[in-house]
Amino acid sequence: MVKKSGPAFATVEDAEALKKLTDANDVVVLGLFKDGESDAATLYKSMSANHDEYIFAFTTADALLKEYGSESGIAVLKDFDEGNALTSFTGEGDDAEKDAMMFLAGESLPLVVEFSQDTAPKIFGGDIDVHVLTFVDKDADYYDGVKDFVGEIAKEYKGRALQVIVPKTEGRIVDYFGFKEEDMPTTVIAAMDEGGMKKYALEGKSSKDAVAGHVAAYFAGSLKPTLKSEEPKPEDTEGPVTVLTGKTFNELVIDNDKDVLVEFY
């Protein structure tokens, strides 16, 4: 990510200056404040200095406050999905900044993002750390239907989970997740946390009900991460020493009534 080398935000005095900014950028975050020294305005300026992933602007111009209908708010100016989005911002409360950043995260990317080398930094470098990746063949008959239901699910989890369409032509990420064309359409949730990425793969083909249920189960905390594992073989348990795989570890070790000595190598 490129760090800002100049001011954290652009001060705009009129519609013409704002248009120049929006013409040059896909997304612009505009702080609208009647009182430029209010607590809310001060917090907004601090936020802009701490988040390089957005283009911030600031105004106290009466004409712009009237145009966007707010005297203490934040607008995300964009031309995709439903267009511009506005939220009130008073700066009050312990979660004021967190809630504002969640708003920006949900509004600054399209509801459904197509993965590419250009969009990858926005997907994995943004504030939303739950990514629902659906791998598809865009030339297949099923594609339009998949894109439609992914968009519907995206609306329900806006700001909480980012829906991503991954074309089969994006070979590196397809290979990374271990999918083949015959698996598609298929879906995996990639959740980022302090320990790295955890994957939650959907079993079987992607459908509206299957993906919706999978995402709901993730947020309910009832999914277990998918572990990369060899398929168990009958001979694994035939000798004096049992060979464990990721898929048999819980059954043979954790849920075993006997004491088990495990050698990791």
CSV table of C-alpha atoms in Angstrom, one decimal:
chain,number,residue,atom,x,y,z
A,1,MET,CA,0.0,0.0,0.0
A,2,VAL,CA,1.3,3.4,-0.9
A,3,LYS,CA,1.5,5.8,2.1
A,4,LYS,CA,0.2,9.3,1.7
A,5,SER,CA,3.0,11.8,1.2
A,6,GLY,CA,0.8,14.9,1.3
A,7,PRO,CA,-2.1,16.1,3.4
A,8,ALA,CA,-4.3,13.3,4.8
A,9,PHE,CA,-7.4,14.9,3.3
A,10,ALA,CA,-8.3,17.3,0.5
A,11,THR,CA,-10.2,20.4,1.6
A,12,VAL,CA,-12.9,21.2,-1.0
A,13,GLU,CA,-14.7,24.5,-1.1
A,14,ASP,CA,-17.2,24.0,-4.0
A,15,ALA,CA,-18.8,21.5,-6.3
A,16,GLU,CA,-16.2,22.1,-9.0
A,17,ALA,CA,-13.3,21.2,-6.8
A,18,LEU,CA,-15.1,18.1,-5.6
A,19,LYS,CA,-15.8,17.0,-9.2
A,20,LYS,CA,-12.1,17.2,-10.0
A,21,LEU,CA,-11.5,14.8,-7.1
A,22,THR,CA,-14.2,12.4,-8.0
A,23,ASP,CA,-13.3,12.4,-11.7
A,24,ALA,CA,-9.7,11.4,-10.7
A,25,ASN,CA,-10.7,8.6,-8.2
A,26,ASP,CA,-13.2,5.7,-8.3
A,27,VAL,CA,-14.2,6.3,-4.6
A,28,VAL,CA,-13.9,9.5,-2.5
A,29,VAL,CA,-14.8,9.8,1.2
A,30,LEU,CA,-16.3,13.2,1.9
A,31,GLY,CA,-16.6,14.6,5.5
A,32,LEU,CA,-19.4,17.1,5.7
A,33,PHE,CA,-19.3,19.4,8.8
A,34,LYS,CA,-21.0,22.7,9.6
A,35,ASP,CA,-18.4,23.2,12.3
A,36,GLY,CA,-15.0,22.4,11.1
A,37,GLU,CA,-13.6,22.3,14.6
A,38,SER,CA,-16.2,20.1,16.2
A,39,ASP,CA,-15.3,16.8,17.9
A,40,ALA,CA,-16.8,14.9,15.0
A,41,ALA,CA,-14.7,16.9,12.4
A,42,THR,CA,-11.6,16.4,14.5
A,43,LEU,CA,-12.1,12.7,14.7
A,44,TYR,CA,-12.8,12.5,11.0
A,45,LYS,CA,-9.5,14.3,10.3
A,46,SER,CA,-7.7,11.9,12.6
A,47,MET,CA,-9.3,8.9,10.8
A,48,SER,CA,-8.1,10.2,7.4
A,49,ALA,CA,-4.5,10.4,8.7
A,50,ASN,CA,-4.7,6.8,9.9
A,51,HIS,CA,-6.2,5.1,6.8
A,52,ASP,CA,-4.2,5.2,3.6
A,53,GLU,CA,-6.6,3.0,1.7
A,54,TYR,CA,-9.1,5.7,1.1
A,55,ILE,CA,-9.1,9.1,-0.6
A,56,PHE,CA,-10.5,11.6,2.0
A,57,ALA,CA,-12.0,15.0,1.4
A,58,PHE,CA,-13.3,17.6,3.9
A,59,THR,CA,-15.7,20.4,3.5
A,60,THR,CA,-17.7,23.0,5.5
A,61,ALA,CA,-19.1,24.7,2.4
A,62,ASP,CA,-22.8,25.4,2.9
A,63,ALA,CA,-23.6,24.6,-0.8
A,64,LEU,CA,-22.1,21.1,-0.4
A,65,LEU,CA,-23.7,20.5,3.0
A,66,LYS,CA,-27.1,21.3,1.4
A,67,GLU,CA,-26.4,19.2,-1.7
A,68,TYR,CA,-25.6,16.1,0.4
A,69,GLY,CA,-28.1,16.8,3.1
A,70,SER,CA,-25.8,16.7,6.2
A,71,GLU,CA,-24.2,19.1,8.6
A,72,SER,CA,-22.2,16.3,10.4
A,73,GLY,CA,-21.8,13.2,8.2
A,74,ILE,CA,-19.7,11.1,6.0
A,75,ALA,CA,-20.5,10.4,2.3
A,76,VAL,CA,-18.9,7.8,0.1
A,77,LEU,CA,-19.0,9.1,-3.5
A,78,LYS,CA,-19.0,6.3,-6.1
A,79,ASP,CA,-20.8,5.3,-9.3
A,80,PHE,CA,-21.4,1.6,-8.7
A,81,ASP,CA,-24.2,-0.3,-7.0
A,82,GLU,CA,-26.7,2.2,-5.6
A,83,GLY,CA,-24.3,5.1,-6.0
A,84,ASN,CA,-23.4,7.6,-3.3
A,85,ALA,CA,-24.0,6.6,0.3
A,86,LEU,CA,-24.3,8.9,3.4
A,87,THR,CA,-24.2,8.3,7.1
A,88,SER,CA,-24.5,10.6,10.1
A,89,PHE,CA,-21.3,11.1,12.0
A,90,THR,CA,-21.3,12.8,15.4
A,91,GLY,CA,-18.1,11.3,16.7
A,92,GLU,CA,-19.8,10.4,19.9
A,93,GLY,CA,-19.4,7.0,21.6
A,94,ASP,CA,-16.5,4.6,22.0
A,95,ASP,CA,-17.3,2.9,18.7
A,96,ALA,CA,-17.7,6.0,16.6
A,97,GLU,CA,-14.6,5.5,14.5
A,98,LYS,CA,-15.0,1.7,14.3
A,99,ASP,CA,-18.6,2.1,13.1
A,100,ALA,CA,-17.5,4.8,10.5
A,101,MET,CA,-14.8,2.5,9.2
A,102,MET,CA,-17.2,-0.4,8.9
A,103,PHE,CA,-19.5,1.9,6.8
A,104,LEU,CA,-16.6,2.8,4.6
A,105,ALA,CA,-15.6,-0.8,4.2
A,106,GLY,CA,-19.1,-1.8,3.1
A,107,GLU,CA,-19.6,1.1,0.7
A,108,SER,CA,-16.2,1.5,-0.9
A,109,LEU,CA,-16.2,-1.7,-2.9
A,110,PRO,CA,-19.0,-3.1,-5.1
A,111,LEU,CA,-21.3,-5.7,-3.4
A,112,VAL,CA,-19.7,-8.3,-5.6
A,113,VAL,CA,-16.1,-8.0,-6.6
A,114,GLU,CA,-14.5,-9.9,-9.5
A,115,PHE,CA,-11.0,-11.1,-8.5
A,116,SER,CA,-8.1,-9.9,-10.6
A,117,GLN,CA,-4.6,-8.8,-10.0
A,118,ASP,CA,-5.9,-5.2,-9.9
A,119,THR,CA,-8.6,-5.9,-7.4
A,120,ALA,CA,-6.6,-8.3,-5.2
A,121,PRO,CA,-5.0,-5.6,-3.0
A,122,LYS,CA,-8.4,-4.0,-2.4
A,123,ILE,CA,-9.9,-7.3,-1.5
A,124,PHE,CA,-7.3,-8.6,0.9
A,125,GLY,CA,-6.0,-5.2,2.0
A,126,GLY,CA,-9.3,-3.7,3.0
A,127,ASP,CA,-11.1,-3.5,6.4
A,128,ILE,CA,-13.4,-6.5,5.7
A,129,ASP,CA,-11.6,-9.6,6.8
A,130,VAL,CA,-14.2,-12.3,5.8
A,131,HIS,CA,-14.1,-13.1,2.1
A,132,VAL,CA,-16.6,-15.4,0.5
A,133,LEU,CA,-14.9,-16.6,-2.7
A,134,THR,CA,-17.0,-18.3,-5.4
A,135,PHE,CA,-14.9,-19.9,-8.1
A,136,VAL,CA,-16.6,-20.1,-11.5
A,137,ASP,CA,-16.2,-20.6,-15.3
A,138,LYS,CA,-17.6,-17.4,-16.7
A,139,ASP,CA,-18.5,-19.1,-20.0
A,140,ALA,CA,-20.6,-21.8,-18.3
A,141,ASP,CA,-24.4,-21.8,-18.4
A,142,TYR,CA,-24.6,-21.5,-14.7
A,143,TYR,CA,-22.6,-18.3,-14.4
A,144,ASP,CA,-25.4,-15.7,-14.6
A,145,GLY,CA,-27.4,-17.5,-12.0
A,146,VAL,CA,-24.5,-17.8,-9.6
A,147,LYS,CA,-23.7,-14.1,-10.1
A,148,ASP,CA,-27.3,-13.2,-9.3
A,149,PHE,CA,-27.5,-15.2,-6.0
A,150,VAL,CA,-24.1,-14.1,-4.9
A,151,GLY,CA,-25.3,-10.5,-5.3
A,152,GLU,CA,-28.4,-11.2,-3.2
A,153,ILE,CA,-26.3,-12.8,-0.4
A,154,ALA,CA,-23.9,-9.8,-0.5
A,155,LYS,CA,-26.7,-7.4,0.4
A,156,GLU,CA,-27.4,-9.3,3.6
A,157,TYR,CA,-23.8,-9.3,4.8
A,158,LYS,CA,-22.8,-5.9,3.5
A,159,GLY,CA,-19.9,-4.6,5.6
A,160,ARG,CA,-19.4,-8.0,7.3
A,161,ALA,CA,-18.4,-10.2,4.4
A,162,LEU,CA,-17.1,-9.4,1.0
A,163,GLN,CA,-18.5,-11.5,-1.9
A,164,VAL,CA,-15.8,-12.3,-4.5
A,165,ILE,CA,-16.3,-14.0,-7.9
A,166,VAL,CA,-13.1,-15.8,-8.9
A,167,PRO,CA,-12.9,-16.7,-12.6
A,168,LYS,CA,-11.2,-20.0,-13.5
A,169,THR,CA,-8.7,-18.0,-15.5
A,170,GLU,CA,-7.1,-16.7,-12.3
A,171,GLY,CA,-4.9,-19.7,-12.1
A,172,ARG,CA,-2.7,-18.8,-9.2
A,173,ILE,CA,-5.5,-18.3,-6.7
A,174,VAL,CA,-7.5,-21.3,-8.1
A,175,ASP,CA,-4.4,-23.5,-7.5
A,176,TYR,CA,-3.8,-22.0,-4.1
A,177,PHE,CA,-7.2,-23.1,-2.9
A,178,GLY,CA,-6.8,-26.4,-4.7
A,179,PHE,CA,-9.8,-26.3,-7.0
A,180,LYS,CA,-10.2,-27.7,-10.5
A,181,GLU,CA,-12.6,-26.7,-13.2
A,182,GLU,CA,-14.8,-29.7,-12.6
A,183,ASP,CA,-15.3,-28.5,-9.0
A,184,MET,CA,-16.9,-25.3,-10.1
A,185,PRO,CA,-19.0,-23.5,-9.1
A,186,THR,CA,-17.6,-23.9,-5.6
A,187,THR,CA,-17.3,-21.6,-2.7
A,188,VAL,CA,-14.9,-21.2,0.2
A,189,ILE,CA,-14.9,-18.6,3.0
A,190,ALA,CA,-11.4,-17.2,3.7
A,191,ALA,CA,-11.3,-15.5,7.1
A,192,MET,CA,-8.3,-13.4,8.1
A,193,ASP,CA,-7.3,-13.1,11.8
A,194,GLU,CA,-4.1,-12.6,13.8
A,195,GLY,CA,-3.1,-16.2,13.2
A,196,GLY,CA,-3.4,-16.0,9.4
A,197,MET,CA,-6.0,-17.2,7.0
A,198,LYS,CA,-8.6,-19.9,7.9
A,199,LYS,CA,-10.5,-21.6,5.1
A,200,TYR,CA,-14.1,-22.9,5.3
A,201,ALA,CA,-14.9,-24.8,2.2
A,202,LEU,CA,-18.4,-25.5,1.1
A,203,GLU,CA,-19.1,-29.2,0.4
A,204,GLY,CA,-20.5,-29.8,-3.1
A,205,LYS,CA,-21.5,-27.3,-5.7
A,206,SER,CA,-22.5,-23.7,-5.0
A,207,SER,CA,-26.2,-22.9,-5.0
A,208,LYS,CA,-28.1,-20.0,-3.5
A,209,ASP,CA,-29.3,-22.1,-0.5
A,210,ALA,CA,-26.0,-23.8,0.0
A,211,VAL,CA,-23.9,-20.6,0.0
A,212,ALA,CA,-26.4,-18.7,2.1
A,213,GLY,CA,-26.5,-21.5,4.7
A,214,HIS,CA,-22.7,-21.8,4.6
A,215,VAL,CA,-22.2,-18.1,5.3
A,216,ALA,CA,-24.9,-18.0,8.0
A,217,ALA,CA,-23.2,-21.0,9.7
A,218,TYR,CA,-19.9,-19.2,9.7
A,219,PHE,CA,-21.3,-16.2,11.4
A,220,ALA,CA,-23.1,-18.4,13.9
A,221,GLY,CA,-19.8,-20.0,14.8
A,222,SER,CA,-20.8,-23.5,13.8
A,223,LEU,CA,-18.3,-24.1,11.0
A,224,LYS,CA,-14.9,-25.8,11.5
A,225,PRO,CA,-11.9,-24.7,9.4
A,226,THR,CA,-11.1,-26.9,6.4
A,227,LEU,CA,-7.7,-28.6,6.9
A,228,LYS,CA,-5.5,-29.7,4.0
A,229,SER,CA,-5.3,-33.4,4.5
A,230,GLU,CA,-4.5,-36.7,2.7
A,231,GLU,CA,-7.4,-39.0,2.2
A,232,PRO,CA,-7.4,-41.7,4.8
A,233,LYS,CA,-6.5,-45.2,3.5
A,234,PRO,CA,-7.5,-48.6,5.0
A,235,GLU,CA,-3.8,-49.5,5.5
A,236,ASP,CA,-3.3,-46.5,7.8
A,237,THR,CA,-4.8,-48.5,10.7
A,238,GLU,CA,-3.7,-52.0,9.8
A,239,GLY,CA,-0.2,-52.0,11.2
A,240,PRO,CA,1.2,-51.7,14.8
A,241,VAL,CA,1.5,-47.9,14.2
A,242,THR,CA,-1.5,-46.0,13.1
A,243,VAL,CA,-0.9,-43.3,10.4
A,244,LEU,CA,-2.9,-40.1,11.1
A,245,THR,CA,-4.2,-37.6,8.6
A,246,GLY,CA,-6.0,-34.3,9.2
A,247,LYS,CA,-9.3,-36.0,8.5
A,248,THR,CA,-8.8,-38.7,11.1
A,249,PHE,CA,-7.0,-36.9,13.8
A,250,ASN,CA,-10.1,-36.0,15.9
A,251,GLU,CA,-11.6,-39.4,15.6
A,252,LEU,CA,-8.5,-41.4,16.5
A,253,VAL,CA,-6.8,-39.0,18.9
A,254,ILE,CA,-9.2,-36.4,20.4
A,255,ASP,CA,-12.3,-38.6,20.7
A,256,ASN,CA,-10.4,-41.8,21.6
A,257,ASP,CA,-11.1,-43.3,25.1
A,258,LYS,CA,-7.5,-44.6,25.2
A,259,ASP,CA,-4.3,-42.7,25.8
A,260,VAL,CA,-2.6,-41.9,22.5
A,261,LEU,CA,1.0,-41.2,21.9
A,262,VAL,CA,1.5,-39.1,18.7
A,263,GLU,CA,4.8,-38.5,16.9
A,264,PHE,CA,4.8,-35.4,14.6
A,265,TYR,CA,7.4,-35.4,11.9
